[in-house]
Short mmCIF file of C-alpha atoms and ligand atoms in Angstrom, two decimals:
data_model
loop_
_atom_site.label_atom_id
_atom_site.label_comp_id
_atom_site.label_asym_id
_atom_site.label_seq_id
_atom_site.Cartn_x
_atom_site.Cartn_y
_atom_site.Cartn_z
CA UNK A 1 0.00 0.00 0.00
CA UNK A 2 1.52 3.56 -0.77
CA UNK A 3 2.34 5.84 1.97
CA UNK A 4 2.98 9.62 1.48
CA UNK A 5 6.68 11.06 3.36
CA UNK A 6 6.43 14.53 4.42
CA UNK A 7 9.33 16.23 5.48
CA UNK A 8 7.86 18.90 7.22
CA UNK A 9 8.35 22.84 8.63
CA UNK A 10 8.50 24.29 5.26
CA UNK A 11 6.04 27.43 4.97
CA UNK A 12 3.83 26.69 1.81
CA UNK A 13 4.02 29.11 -0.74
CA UNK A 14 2.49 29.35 -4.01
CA UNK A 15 -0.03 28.76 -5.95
CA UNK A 16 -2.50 25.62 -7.61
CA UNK A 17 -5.73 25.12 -9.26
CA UNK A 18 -8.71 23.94 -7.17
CA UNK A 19 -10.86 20.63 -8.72
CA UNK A 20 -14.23 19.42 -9.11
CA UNK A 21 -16.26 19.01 -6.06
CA UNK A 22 -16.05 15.25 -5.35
CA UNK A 23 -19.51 15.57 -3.60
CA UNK A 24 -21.13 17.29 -6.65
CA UNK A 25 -19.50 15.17 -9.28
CA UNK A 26 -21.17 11.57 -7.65
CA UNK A 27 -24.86 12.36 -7.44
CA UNK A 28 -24.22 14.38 -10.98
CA UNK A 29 -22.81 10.85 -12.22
CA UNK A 30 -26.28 9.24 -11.18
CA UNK A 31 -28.51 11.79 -12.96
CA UNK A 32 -27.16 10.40 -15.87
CA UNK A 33 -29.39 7.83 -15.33
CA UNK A 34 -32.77 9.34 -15.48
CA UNK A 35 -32.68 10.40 -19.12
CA UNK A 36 -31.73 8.47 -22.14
CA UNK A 37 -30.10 11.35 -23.47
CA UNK A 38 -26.44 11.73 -22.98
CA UNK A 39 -25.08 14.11 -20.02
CA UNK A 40 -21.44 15.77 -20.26
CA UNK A 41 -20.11 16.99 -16.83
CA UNK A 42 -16.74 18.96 -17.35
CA UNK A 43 -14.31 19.65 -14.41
CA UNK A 44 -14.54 16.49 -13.47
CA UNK A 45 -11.88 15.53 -10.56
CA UNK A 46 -9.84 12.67 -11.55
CA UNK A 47 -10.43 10.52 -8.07
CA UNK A 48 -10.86 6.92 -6.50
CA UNK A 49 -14.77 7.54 -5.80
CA UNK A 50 -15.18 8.95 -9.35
CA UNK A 51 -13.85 5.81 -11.05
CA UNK A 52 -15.85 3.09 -8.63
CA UNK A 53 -18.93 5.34 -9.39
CA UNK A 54 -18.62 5.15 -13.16
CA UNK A 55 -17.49 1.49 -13.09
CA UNK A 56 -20.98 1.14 -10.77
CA UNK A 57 -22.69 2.99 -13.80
CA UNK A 58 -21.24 1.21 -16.76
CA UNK A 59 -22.29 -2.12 -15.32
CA UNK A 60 -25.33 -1.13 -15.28
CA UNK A 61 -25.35 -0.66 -19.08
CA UNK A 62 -24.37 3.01 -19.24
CA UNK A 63 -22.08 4.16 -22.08
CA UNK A 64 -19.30 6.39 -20.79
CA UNK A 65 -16.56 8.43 -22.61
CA UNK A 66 -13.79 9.80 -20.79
CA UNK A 67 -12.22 12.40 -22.58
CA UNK A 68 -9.79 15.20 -21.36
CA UNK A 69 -10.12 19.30 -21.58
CA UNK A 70 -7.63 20.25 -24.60
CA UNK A 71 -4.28 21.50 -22.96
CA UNK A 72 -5.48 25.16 -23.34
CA UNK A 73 -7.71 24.84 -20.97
CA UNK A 74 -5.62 23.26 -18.05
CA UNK A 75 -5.98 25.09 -15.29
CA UNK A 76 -3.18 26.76 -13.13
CA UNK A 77 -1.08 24.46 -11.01
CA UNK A 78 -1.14 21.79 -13.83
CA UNK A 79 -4.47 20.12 -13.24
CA UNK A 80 -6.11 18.40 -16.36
CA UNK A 81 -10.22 18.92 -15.71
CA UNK A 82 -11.96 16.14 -17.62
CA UNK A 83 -14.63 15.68 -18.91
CA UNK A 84 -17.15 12.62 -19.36
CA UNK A 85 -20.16 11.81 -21.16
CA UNK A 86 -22.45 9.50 -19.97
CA UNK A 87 -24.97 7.75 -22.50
CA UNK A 88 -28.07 5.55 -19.98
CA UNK A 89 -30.00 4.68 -23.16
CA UNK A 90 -29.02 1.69 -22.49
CA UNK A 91 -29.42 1.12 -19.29
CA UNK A 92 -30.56 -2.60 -18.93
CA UNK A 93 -29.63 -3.69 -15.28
CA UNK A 94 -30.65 -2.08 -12.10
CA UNK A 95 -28.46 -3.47 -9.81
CA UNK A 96 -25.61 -1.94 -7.32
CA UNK A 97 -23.74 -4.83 -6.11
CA UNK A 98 -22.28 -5.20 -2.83
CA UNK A 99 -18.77 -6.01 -4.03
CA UNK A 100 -18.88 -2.36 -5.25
CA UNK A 101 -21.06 -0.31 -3.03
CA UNK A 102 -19.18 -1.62 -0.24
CA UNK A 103 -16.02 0.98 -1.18
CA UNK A 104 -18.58 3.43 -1.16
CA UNK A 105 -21.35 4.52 0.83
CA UNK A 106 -22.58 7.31 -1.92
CA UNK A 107 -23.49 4.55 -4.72
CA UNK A 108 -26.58 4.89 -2.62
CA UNK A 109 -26.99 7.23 -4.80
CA UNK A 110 -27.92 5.52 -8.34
CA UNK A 111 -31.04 4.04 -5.92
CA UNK A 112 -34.03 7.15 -6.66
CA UNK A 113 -32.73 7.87 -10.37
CA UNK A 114 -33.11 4.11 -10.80
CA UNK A 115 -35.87 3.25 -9.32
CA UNK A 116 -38.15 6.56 -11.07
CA UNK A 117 -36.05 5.46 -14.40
CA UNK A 118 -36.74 1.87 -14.35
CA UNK A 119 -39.20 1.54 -12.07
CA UNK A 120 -36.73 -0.94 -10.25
CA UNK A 121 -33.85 -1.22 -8.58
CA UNK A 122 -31.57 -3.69 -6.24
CA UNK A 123 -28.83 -1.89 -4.51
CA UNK A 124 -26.37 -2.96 -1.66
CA UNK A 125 -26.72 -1.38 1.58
CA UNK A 126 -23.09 0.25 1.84
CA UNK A 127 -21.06 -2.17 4.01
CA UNK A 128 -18.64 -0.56 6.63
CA UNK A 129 -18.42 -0.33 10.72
CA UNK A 130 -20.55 2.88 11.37
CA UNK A 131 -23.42 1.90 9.44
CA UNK A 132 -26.33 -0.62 9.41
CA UNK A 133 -29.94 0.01 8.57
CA UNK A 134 -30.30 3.67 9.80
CA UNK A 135 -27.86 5.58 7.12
CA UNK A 136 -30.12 5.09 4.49
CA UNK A 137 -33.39 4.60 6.17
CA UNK A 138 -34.36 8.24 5.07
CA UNK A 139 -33.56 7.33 1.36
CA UNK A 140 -36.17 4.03 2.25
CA UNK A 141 -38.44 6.49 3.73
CA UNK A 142 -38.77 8.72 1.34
CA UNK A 143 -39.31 6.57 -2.13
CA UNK A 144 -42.01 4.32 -0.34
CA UNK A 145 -43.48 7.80 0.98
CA UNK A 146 -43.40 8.13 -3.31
CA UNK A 147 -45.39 4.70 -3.52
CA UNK A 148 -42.17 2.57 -4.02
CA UNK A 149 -42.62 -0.57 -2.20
CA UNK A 150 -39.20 -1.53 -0.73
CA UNK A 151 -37.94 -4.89 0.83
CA UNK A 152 -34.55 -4.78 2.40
CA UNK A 153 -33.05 -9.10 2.50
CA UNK A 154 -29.67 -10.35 2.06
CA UNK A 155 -27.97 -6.91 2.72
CA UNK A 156 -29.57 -5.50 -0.62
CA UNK A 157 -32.71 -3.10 -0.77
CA UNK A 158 -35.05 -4.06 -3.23
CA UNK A 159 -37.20 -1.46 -4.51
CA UNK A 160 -39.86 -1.11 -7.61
CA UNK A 161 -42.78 1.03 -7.92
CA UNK A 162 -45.92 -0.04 -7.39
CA UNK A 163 -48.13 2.47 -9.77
CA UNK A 164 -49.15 1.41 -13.41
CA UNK A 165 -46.66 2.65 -15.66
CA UNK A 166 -43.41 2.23 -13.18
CA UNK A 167 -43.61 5.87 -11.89
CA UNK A 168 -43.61 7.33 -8.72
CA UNK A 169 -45.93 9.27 -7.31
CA UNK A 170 -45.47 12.85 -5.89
CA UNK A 171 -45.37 13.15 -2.08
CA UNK A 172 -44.65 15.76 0.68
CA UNK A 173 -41.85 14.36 2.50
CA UNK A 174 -40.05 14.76 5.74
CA UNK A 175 -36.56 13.81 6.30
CA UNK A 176 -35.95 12.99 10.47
CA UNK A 177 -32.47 15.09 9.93
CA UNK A 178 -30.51 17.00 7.35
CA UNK A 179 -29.09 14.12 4.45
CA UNK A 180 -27.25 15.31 2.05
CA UNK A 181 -26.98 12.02 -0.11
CA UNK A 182 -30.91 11.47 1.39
CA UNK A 183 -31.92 14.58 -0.30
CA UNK A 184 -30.07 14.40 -3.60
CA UNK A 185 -31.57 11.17 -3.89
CA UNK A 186 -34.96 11.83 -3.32
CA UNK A 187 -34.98 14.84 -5.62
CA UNK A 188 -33.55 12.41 -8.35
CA UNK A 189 -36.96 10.46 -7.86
CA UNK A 190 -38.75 13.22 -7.87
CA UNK A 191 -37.92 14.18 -10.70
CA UNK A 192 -39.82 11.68 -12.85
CA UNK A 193 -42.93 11.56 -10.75
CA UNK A 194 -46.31 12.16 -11.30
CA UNK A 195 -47.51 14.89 -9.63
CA UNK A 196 -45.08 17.41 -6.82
CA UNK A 197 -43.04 16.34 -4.38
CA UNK A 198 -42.43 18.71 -1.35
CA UNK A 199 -38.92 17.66 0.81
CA UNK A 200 -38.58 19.52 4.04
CA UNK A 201 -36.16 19.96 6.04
CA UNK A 202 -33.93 19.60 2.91
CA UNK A 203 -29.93 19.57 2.67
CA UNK A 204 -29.06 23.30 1.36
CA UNK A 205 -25.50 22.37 0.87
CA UNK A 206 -23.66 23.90 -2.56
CA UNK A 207 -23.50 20.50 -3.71
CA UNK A 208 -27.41 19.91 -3.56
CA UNK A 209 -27.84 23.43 -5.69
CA UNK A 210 -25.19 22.36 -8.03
CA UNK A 211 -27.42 19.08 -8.67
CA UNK A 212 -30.47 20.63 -9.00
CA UNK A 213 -29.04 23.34 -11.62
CA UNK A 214 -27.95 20.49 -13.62
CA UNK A 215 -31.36 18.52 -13.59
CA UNK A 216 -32.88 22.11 -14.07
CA UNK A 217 -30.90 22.33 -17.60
CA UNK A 218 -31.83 18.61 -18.09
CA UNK A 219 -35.58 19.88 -18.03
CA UNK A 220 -36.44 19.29 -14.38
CA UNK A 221 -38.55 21.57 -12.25
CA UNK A 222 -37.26 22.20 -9.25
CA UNK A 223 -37.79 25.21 -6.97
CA UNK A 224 -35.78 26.05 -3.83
CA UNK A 225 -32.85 24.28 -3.92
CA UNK A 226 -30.67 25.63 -1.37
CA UNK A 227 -33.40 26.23 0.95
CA UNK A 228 -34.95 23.65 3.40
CA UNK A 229 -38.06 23.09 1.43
CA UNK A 230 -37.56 21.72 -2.21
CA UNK A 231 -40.49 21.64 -4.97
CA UNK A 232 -40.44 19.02 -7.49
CA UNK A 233 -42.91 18.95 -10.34
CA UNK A 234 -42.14 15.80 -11.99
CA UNK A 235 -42.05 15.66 -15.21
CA UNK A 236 -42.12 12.46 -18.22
CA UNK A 237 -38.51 12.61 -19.05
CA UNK A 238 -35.40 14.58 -19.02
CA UNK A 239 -33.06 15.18 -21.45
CA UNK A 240 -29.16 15.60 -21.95
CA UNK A 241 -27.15 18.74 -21.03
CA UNK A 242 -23.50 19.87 -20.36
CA UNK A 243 -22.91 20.96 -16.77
CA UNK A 244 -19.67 22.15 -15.19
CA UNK A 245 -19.02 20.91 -11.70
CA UNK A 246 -18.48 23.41 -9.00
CA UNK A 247 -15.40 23.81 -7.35
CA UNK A 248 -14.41 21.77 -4.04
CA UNK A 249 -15.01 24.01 -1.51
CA UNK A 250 -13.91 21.22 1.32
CA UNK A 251 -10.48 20.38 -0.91
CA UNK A 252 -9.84 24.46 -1.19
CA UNK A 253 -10.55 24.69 2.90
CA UNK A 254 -7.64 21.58 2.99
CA UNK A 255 -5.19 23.47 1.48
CA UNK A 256 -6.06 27.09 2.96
CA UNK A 257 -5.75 24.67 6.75
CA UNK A 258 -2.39 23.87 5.51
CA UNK A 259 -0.85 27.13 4.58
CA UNK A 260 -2.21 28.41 7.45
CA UNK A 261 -0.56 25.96 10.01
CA UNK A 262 2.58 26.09 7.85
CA UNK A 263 3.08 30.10 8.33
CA UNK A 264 2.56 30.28 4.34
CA UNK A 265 1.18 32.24 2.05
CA UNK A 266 -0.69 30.82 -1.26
CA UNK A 267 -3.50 31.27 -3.86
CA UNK A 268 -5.72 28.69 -4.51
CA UNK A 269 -7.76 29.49 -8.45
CA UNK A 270 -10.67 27.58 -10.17
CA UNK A 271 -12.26 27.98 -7.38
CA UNK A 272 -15.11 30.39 -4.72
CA UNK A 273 -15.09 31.46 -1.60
CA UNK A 274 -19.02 31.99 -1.47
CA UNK A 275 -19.59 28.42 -0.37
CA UNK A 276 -16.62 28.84 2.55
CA UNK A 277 -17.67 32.38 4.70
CA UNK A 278 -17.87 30.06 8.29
CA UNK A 279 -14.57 28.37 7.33
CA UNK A 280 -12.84 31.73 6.19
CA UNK A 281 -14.31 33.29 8.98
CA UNK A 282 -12.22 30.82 11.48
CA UNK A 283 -9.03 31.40 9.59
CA UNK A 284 -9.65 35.07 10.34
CA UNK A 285 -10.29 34.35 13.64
CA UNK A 286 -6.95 32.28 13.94
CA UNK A 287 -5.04 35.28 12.56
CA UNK A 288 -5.16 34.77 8.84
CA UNK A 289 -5.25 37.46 6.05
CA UNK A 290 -8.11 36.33 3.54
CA UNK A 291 -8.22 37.94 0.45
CA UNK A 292 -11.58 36.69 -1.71
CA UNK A 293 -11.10 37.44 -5.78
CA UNK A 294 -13.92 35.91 -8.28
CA UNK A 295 -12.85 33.12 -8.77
CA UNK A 296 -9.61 32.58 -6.29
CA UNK A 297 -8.88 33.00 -2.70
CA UNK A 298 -5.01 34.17 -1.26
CA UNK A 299 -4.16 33.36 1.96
CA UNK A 300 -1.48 34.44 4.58
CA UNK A 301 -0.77 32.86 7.78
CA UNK A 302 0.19 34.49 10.76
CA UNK A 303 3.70 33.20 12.25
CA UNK A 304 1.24 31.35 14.52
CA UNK A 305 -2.28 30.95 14.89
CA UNK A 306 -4.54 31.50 17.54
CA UNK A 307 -6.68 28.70 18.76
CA UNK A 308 -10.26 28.49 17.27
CA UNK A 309 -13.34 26.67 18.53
CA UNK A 310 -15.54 24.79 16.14
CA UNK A 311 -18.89 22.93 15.97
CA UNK A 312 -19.80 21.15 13.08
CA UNK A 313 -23.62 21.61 11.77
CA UNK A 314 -25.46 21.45 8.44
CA UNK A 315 -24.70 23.87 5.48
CA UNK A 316 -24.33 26.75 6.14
CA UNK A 317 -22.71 25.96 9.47
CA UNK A 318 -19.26 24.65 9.85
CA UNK A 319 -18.94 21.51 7.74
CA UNK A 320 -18.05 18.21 9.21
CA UNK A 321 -15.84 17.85 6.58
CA UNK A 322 -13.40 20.34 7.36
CA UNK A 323 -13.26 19.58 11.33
CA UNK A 324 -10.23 17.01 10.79
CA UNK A 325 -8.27 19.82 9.55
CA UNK A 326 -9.29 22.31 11.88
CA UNK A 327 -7.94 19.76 14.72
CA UNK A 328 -4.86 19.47 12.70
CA UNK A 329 -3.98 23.75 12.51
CA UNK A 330 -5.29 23.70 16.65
CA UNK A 331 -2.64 21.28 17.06
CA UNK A 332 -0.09 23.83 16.78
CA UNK A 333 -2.07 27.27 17.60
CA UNK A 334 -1.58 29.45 20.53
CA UNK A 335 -4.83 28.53 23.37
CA UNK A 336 -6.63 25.75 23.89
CA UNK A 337 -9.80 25.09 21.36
CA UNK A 338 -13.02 23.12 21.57
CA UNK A 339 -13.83 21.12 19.01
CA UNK A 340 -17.90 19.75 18.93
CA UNK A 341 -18.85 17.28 16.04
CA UNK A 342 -22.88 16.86 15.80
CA UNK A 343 -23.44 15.16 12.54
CA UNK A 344 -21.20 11.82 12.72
CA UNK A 345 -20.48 9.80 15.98
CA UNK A 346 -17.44 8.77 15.59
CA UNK A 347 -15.60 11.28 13.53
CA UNK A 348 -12.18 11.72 15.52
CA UNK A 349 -10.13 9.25 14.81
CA UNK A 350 -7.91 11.21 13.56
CA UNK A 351 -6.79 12.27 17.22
CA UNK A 352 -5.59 9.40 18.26
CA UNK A 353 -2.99 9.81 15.65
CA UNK A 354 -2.71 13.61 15.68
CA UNK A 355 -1.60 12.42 19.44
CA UNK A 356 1.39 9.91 17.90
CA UNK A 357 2.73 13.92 16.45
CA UNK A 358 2.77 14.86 19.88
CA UNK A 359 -0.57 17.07 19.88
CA UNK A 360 -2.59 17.62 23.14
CA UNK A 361 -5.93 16.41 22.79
CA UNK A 362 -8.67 15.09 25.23
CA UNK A 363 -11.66 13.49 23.82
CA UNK A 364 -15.33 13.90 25.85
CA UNK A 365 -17.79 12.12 23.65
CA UNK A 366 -18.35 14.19 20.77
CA UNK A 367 -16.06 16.93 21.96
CA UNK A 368 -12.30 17.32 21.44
CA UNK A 369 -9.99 19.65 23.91
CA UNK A 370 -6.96 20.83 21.87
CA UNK A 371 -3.91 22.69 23.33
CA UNK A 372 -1.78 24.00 21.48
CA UNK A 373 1.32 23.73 21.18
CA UNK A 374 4.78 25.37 19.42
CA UNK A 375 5.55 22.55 17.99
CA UNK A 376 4.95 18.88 16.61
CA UNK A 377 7.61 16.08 16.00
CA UNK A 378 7.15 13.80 12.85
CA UNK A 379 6.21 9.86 13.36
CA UNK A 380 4.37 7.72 11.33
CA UNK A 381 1.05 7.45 11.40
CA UNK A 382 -2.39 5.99 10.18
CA UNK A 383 -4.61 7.40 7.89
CA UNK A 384 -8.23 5.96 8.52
CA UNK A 385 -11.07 7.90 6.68
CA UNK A 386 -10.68 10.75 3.98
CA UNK A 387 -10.64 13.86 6.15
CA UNK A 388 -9.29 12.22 8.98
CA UNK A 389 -6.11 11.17 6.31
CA UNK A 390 -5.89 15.11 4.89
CA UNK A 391 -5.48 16.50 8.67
CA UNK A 392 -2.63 14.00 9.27
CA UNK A 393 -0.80 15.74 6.00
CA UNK A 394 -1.68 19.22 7.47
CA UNK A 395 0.22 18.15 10.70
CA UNK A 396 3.05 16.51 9.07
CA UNK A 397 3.44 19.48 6.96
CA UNK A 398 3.60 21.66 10.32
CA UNK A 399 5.60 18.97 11.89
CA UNK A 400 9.22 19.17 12.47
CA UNK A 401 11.08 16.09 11.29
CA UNK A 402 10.15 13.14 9.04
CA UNK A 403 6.06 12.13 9.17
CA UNK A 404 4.96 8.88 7.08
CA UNK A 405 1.65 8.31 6.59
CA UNK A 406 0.46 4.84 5.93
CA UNK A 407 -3.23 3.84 4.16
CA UNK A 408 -3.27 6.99 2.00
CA UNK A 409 -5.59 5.17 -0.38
CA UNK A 410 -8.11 6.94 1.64
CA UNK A 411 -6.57 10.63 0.28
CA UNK A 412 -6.87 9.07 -3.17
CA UNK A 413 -10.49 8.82 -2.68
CA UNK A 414 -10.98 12.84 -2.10
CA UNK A 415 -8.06 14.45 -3.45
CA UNK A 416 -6.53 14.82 -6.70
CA UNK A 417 -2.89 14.75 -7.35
CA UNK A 418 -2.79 16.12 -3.72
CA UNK A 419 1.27 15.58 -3.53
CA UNK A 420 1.81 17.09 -6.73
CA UNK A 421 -0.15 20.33 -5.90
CA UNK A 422 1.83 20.14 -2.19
CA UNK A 423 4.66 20.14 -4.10
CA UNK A 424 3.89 22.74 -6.51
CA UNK A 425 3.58 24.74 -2.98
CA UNK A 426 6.89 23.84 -2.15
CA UNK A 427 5.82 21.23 0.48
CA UNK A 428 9.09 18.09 0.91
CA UNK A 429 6.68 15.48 0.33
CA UNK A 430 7.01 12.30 -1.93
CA UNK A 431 4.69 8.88 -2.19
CA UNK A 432 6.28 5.95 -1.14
CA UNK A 433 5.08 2.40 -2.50
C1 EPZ B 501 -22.56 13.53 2.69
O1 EPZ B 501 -22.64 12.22 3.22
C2 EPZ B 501 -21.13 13.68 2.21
N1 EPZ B 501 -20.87 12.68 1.15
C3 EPZ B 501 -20.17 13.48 3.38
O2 EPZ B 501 -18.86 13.72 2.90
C4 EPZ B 501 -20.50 14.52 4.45
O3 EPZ B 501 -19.67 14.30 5.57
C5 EPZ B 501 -21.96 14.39 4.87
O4 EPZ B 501 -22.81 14.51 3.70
C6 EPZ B 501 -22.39 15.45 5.87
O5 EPZ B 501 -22.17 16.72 5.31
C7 EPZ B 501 -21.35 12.92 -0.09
O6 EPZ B 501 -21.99 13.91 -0.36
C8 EPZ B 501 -21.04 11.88 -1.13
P1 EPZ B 501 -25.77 12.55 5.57
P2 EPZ B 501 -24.10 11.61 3.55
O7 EPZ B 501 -26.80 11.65 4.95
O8 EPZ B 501 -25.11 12.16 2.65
C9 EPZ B 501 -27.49 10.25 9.38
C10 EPZ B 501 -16.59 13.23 2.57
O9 EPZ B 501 -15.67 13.24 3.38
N2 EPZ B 501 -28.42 9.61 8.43
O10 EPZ B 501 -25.91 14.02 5.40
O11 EPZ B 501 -23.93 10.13 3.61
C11 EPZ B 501 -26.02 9.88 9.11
O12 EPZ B 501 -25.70 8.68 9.80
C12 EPZ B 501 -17.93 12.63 2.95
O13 EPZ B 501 -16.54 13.72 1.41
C13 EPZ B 501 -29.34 8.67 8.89
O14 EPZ B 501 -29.37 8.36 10.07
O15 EPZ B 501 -24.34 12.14 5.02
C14 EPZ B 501 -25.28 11.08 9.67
O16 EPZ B 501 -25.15 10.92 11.07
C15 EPZ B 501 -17.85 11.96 4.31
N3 EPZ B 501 -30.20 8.09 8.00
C16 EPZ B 501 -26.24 12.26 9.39
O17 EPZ B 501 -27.52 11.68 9.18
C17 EPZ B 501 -30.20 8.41 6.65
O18 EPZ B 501 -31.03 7.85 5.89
C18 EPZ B 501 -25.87 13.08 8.16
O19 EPZ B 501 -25.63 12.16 7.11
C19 EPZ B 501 -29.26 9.36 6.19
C20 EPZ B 501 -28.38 9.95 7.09
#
C-alpha cells in the first residue's frame, strides 16, 4: 500500500488550481441515469470515488466516454479537468452490487434515479463499521413515501414502484435530519414523478444546488434548492445537457488549513469562496489574512495561529468535513480550542494519531480539547477515513522532522494529485510504494 513522506516545517508558498467538487460530481454521475439522453459533466476531478462510481454505472449498461479538456484549458497548477459523457439509453440492469457499493457509501446514490427510471432497482446497503440500517433509512423512507414498495433481505434493498406505468408518485416528504446524499436522492426520484413532491427539512449544501441546476438544464422543475423546502414537479422525461461541476469548496478549505498551520502564504484558483464564509471566517479568527477574488482566494498565515473553537452543523454551518483539519492547525495554535462534532459519531479518529505527532488532545464524547502547542515532532502514522487522512498531511506538513503516513488510499479517494499540488507549494513530500 503507498504511503505519502512529508518532510515537514517548510512554509507553503504558491499557488494551484482547485478541482471538481467530489460531492457534486457523484450524485451528478447518477442523474445520468434518469434520461436516455447523454449528459457531459466537465471539471470532473480525476479521483478513486469517481472511477468506482462510473465502473458502478457502466455495469449497469451506461455508455461512458472519458475524454480530457484540450491542454489550453488546463488550469493553473497543472491540473487536467476532464470531462465525461455519460450515454443511460441503455441502461438494462438495475443493480448496485455489494462487491462495489461496499467501497462506497454514496453509490446509494444511483437508488431514486433508478428506481423513477426503471421503475426498479436492487442496490447494496453500503457495508462498513458505522453503518447498518439507519444511514439510508431516510432514502427508504422517502421513495415508499413516493409509492415505491421496498424490501430490504440479504444486505440488498429491493425497490420497484408499485403504480401502473413504473412511476412514482409525488409526495410531501419529511426527512428525520438533514441528508445530504438522502436529499439528492430523493430529488432524483422526484424528478420523474407524477404529480409534486415537497422535501422539508432539505440539505441546502452547494452541492445539492449544483445538482439541482444540472437537472434544471436537463428539463427538471425544481424550486428552492438551497433552501430547506424543495419543490419538485415531476415531469415524463429529461433530457441531456452539459454541466460544469463546481469547485471543491472542502479540498480548497484543505489546502487554505495547511498554509495556514505552515506560516505560508498561497493562492488557490478555479475555485469560490461563497460556499466557505464560516470556514474563512475561522481562519480570520486564527489570525489569517483572507483575500476573496472571483474566482480565487489568497491566503497568509500568521507566524502562529490563535486557537479556534468549532462545531460542526449542516450547510451553512461549519462543515463536518473540514473539522479534521481544523484539529490538525489547533494542534499547533496558541490557546486551547473546543472542538464539537454533531453530525457523525465517531468522527475523531484522527486524534488518536494527531496524538502519535505529539498534539494535546482530550476526547469527551463528541467533543475534542486541543492545546496548542509550538511545535509537533514527525512519526508515522495511520490514515483511517478521507478527512481524517488530509489533517494528518496538514500536521506533518507543520511537523518538524520526518512524518509517514500509511493507508493513504483513503486521500486518493478525495483528493486529486494532492502531492503534486503540495509540491507545486513547495511542500518536501514524496509517495512511497
Ligand atoms: C454527505 O454524506 C457527504 N458525502 C459526506 O462527505 C459529508 O460528511 C456528509 O454529507 C455530511 O455533510 C457525499 O456527499 C457523497 P448525511 P451523507 O446523509 O449524505 C445520518 C466526505 O468526506 N443519516 O448528510 O452520507 C447519518 O448517519 C464525505 O466527502 C441517517 O441516520 O451524510 C449522519 O449521522 C464523508 N439516515 C447524518 O444523518 C439516513 O437515511 C448526516 O448524514 C441518512 C443519514
Amino acid at each position: 500500500m503507498d504511503k505519502l513522506l512529508i518532510e515537514g516545517g517548510t512554509p507553503l508558498a504558491g499557488e494551484i488550481a482547485i478541482s471538481g467538487a467530489k460531492n457534486a460530481a457523484l450524485p451528478l454521475l447518477c442523474a445520468a441515469l434518469l434520461t436516455r439522453e447523454p449528459l457531459t459533466l466537465t471539471n470532473v476531478p480525476a479521483l478513486n470515488d469517481i472511477s468506482t462510481m462510473l465502473k458502478l454505472l457502466a455495469q449497469m449498461g451506461v455508455k461512458i466516454e472519458c475524454h480530457t479538456v484540450p491542454a489550453a484549458k488546463v488550469g493553473a497548477g497543472g491540473a487536467a479537468f476532464a470531462a465525461v459523457t455519460l450515454d443511460a439509453s441503455g441502461l438494462d440492469h438495475p443493480v448496485a452490487p455489494y462487491e462495489m457499493v461496499k467501497t462506497m457509501r454514496a453509490s446509494v446514490l444511483v437508488l431514486g434515479p433508478l428506481t423513477a427510471r426503471c421503475g426498479e432497482a436492487r442496490v447494496s446497503l453500503p457495508g462498513g463499521c458505522a453503518i447498518g440500517a439507519r444511514p439510508v433509512d431516510q432514502h427508504i423512507h422517502g421513495l415508499q413515501a413516493m409509492g415505491a414498495e421496498i424490501t430490504v433481505e440479504q444486505g440488498y434493498v429491493q425497490a420497484r414502484t408499485t403504480a401502473a406505468g413504473g412511476r412514482l408518485k409525488g409526495a410531501r416528504l419529511f426527512t428525520d435530519m438533514v441528508t445530504v446524499t438522502g436529499t439528492e436522492n430523493l430529488m432524483m426520484a422526484a424528478c420523474l414523478a407524477d404529480g409534486e413532491t415537497v422535501i422539508e427539512n432539505a440539505a441546502r449544501e452547494p452541492e445539492v444546488v449544483d445538482l439541482a441546476n444540472c437537472l434544471i438544464a436537463m428539463g427538471a422543475r425544481i424550486s428552492g434548492a438551497g433552501t430547506d423546502v424543495i419543490r419538485i414537479r415531476g415531469v415524463e422525461r429529461l433530457s441531456g445537457t452539459t454541466h460544469r461541476i463546481m469547485p471543491d469548496r472542502i479540498e480548497t478549505g484543505t489546502y487554505l488549513c495547511a498554509a495556514a498551520a505552515t506560516g505560508g502564504e498561497i493562492r488557490l484558483t478555479q475555485t469560490s469562496s461563497s460556499y466557505l464564509d464560516i470556514v474563512i471566517d475561522k481562519l480570520m479568527d486564527a489570525g489569517c489574512e483572507v483575500t476573496l477574488e472571483r474566482e480565487a482566494i489568497r491566503l497568509k498565515a500568521p507566524a502562529r495561529l490563535h486557537a479556534v473553537s468549532v462545531r460542526t452543523a449542516p450547510y451553512p454551518a461549519f462543515p463536518t468535513d473540514m473539522q479534521a483539519q481544523f484539529m490538525a492547525i489547533n494542534t499547533v495554535a496558541e490557546g486551547t480550542a473546543v472542538i464539537r462534532e454533531t453530525i457523525f459519531e465517531n468522527r475523531f479518529m484522527h486524534a488518536v494519531e494527531l496524538i502519535r505527532l505529539g498534539a494535546d488532545i482530550k476526547i469527551d464524547g463528541n467533543t475534542a480539547f486541543v492545546r496548542g502547542l509550538q511545535r509537533l515532532e514527525g512519526a508515522t502514522v495511520m490514515a483511517t477515513d478521507l478527512r481524517a487522512s488530509a489533517s494528518l498531511v496538514i500536521a506533518g506538513l507543520a511537523a518538524q522532522g520526518e512524518t509517514l503516513i500509511e493507508r493513504i488510499y483513503h486521500l486518493d479517494r478525495g483528493y486529486e494529485q494532492m502531492e503534486a499540488k503540495l509540491a507545486a507549494l513547495g511542500a518536501r513530500v514524496r509517495r512511497v510504494k
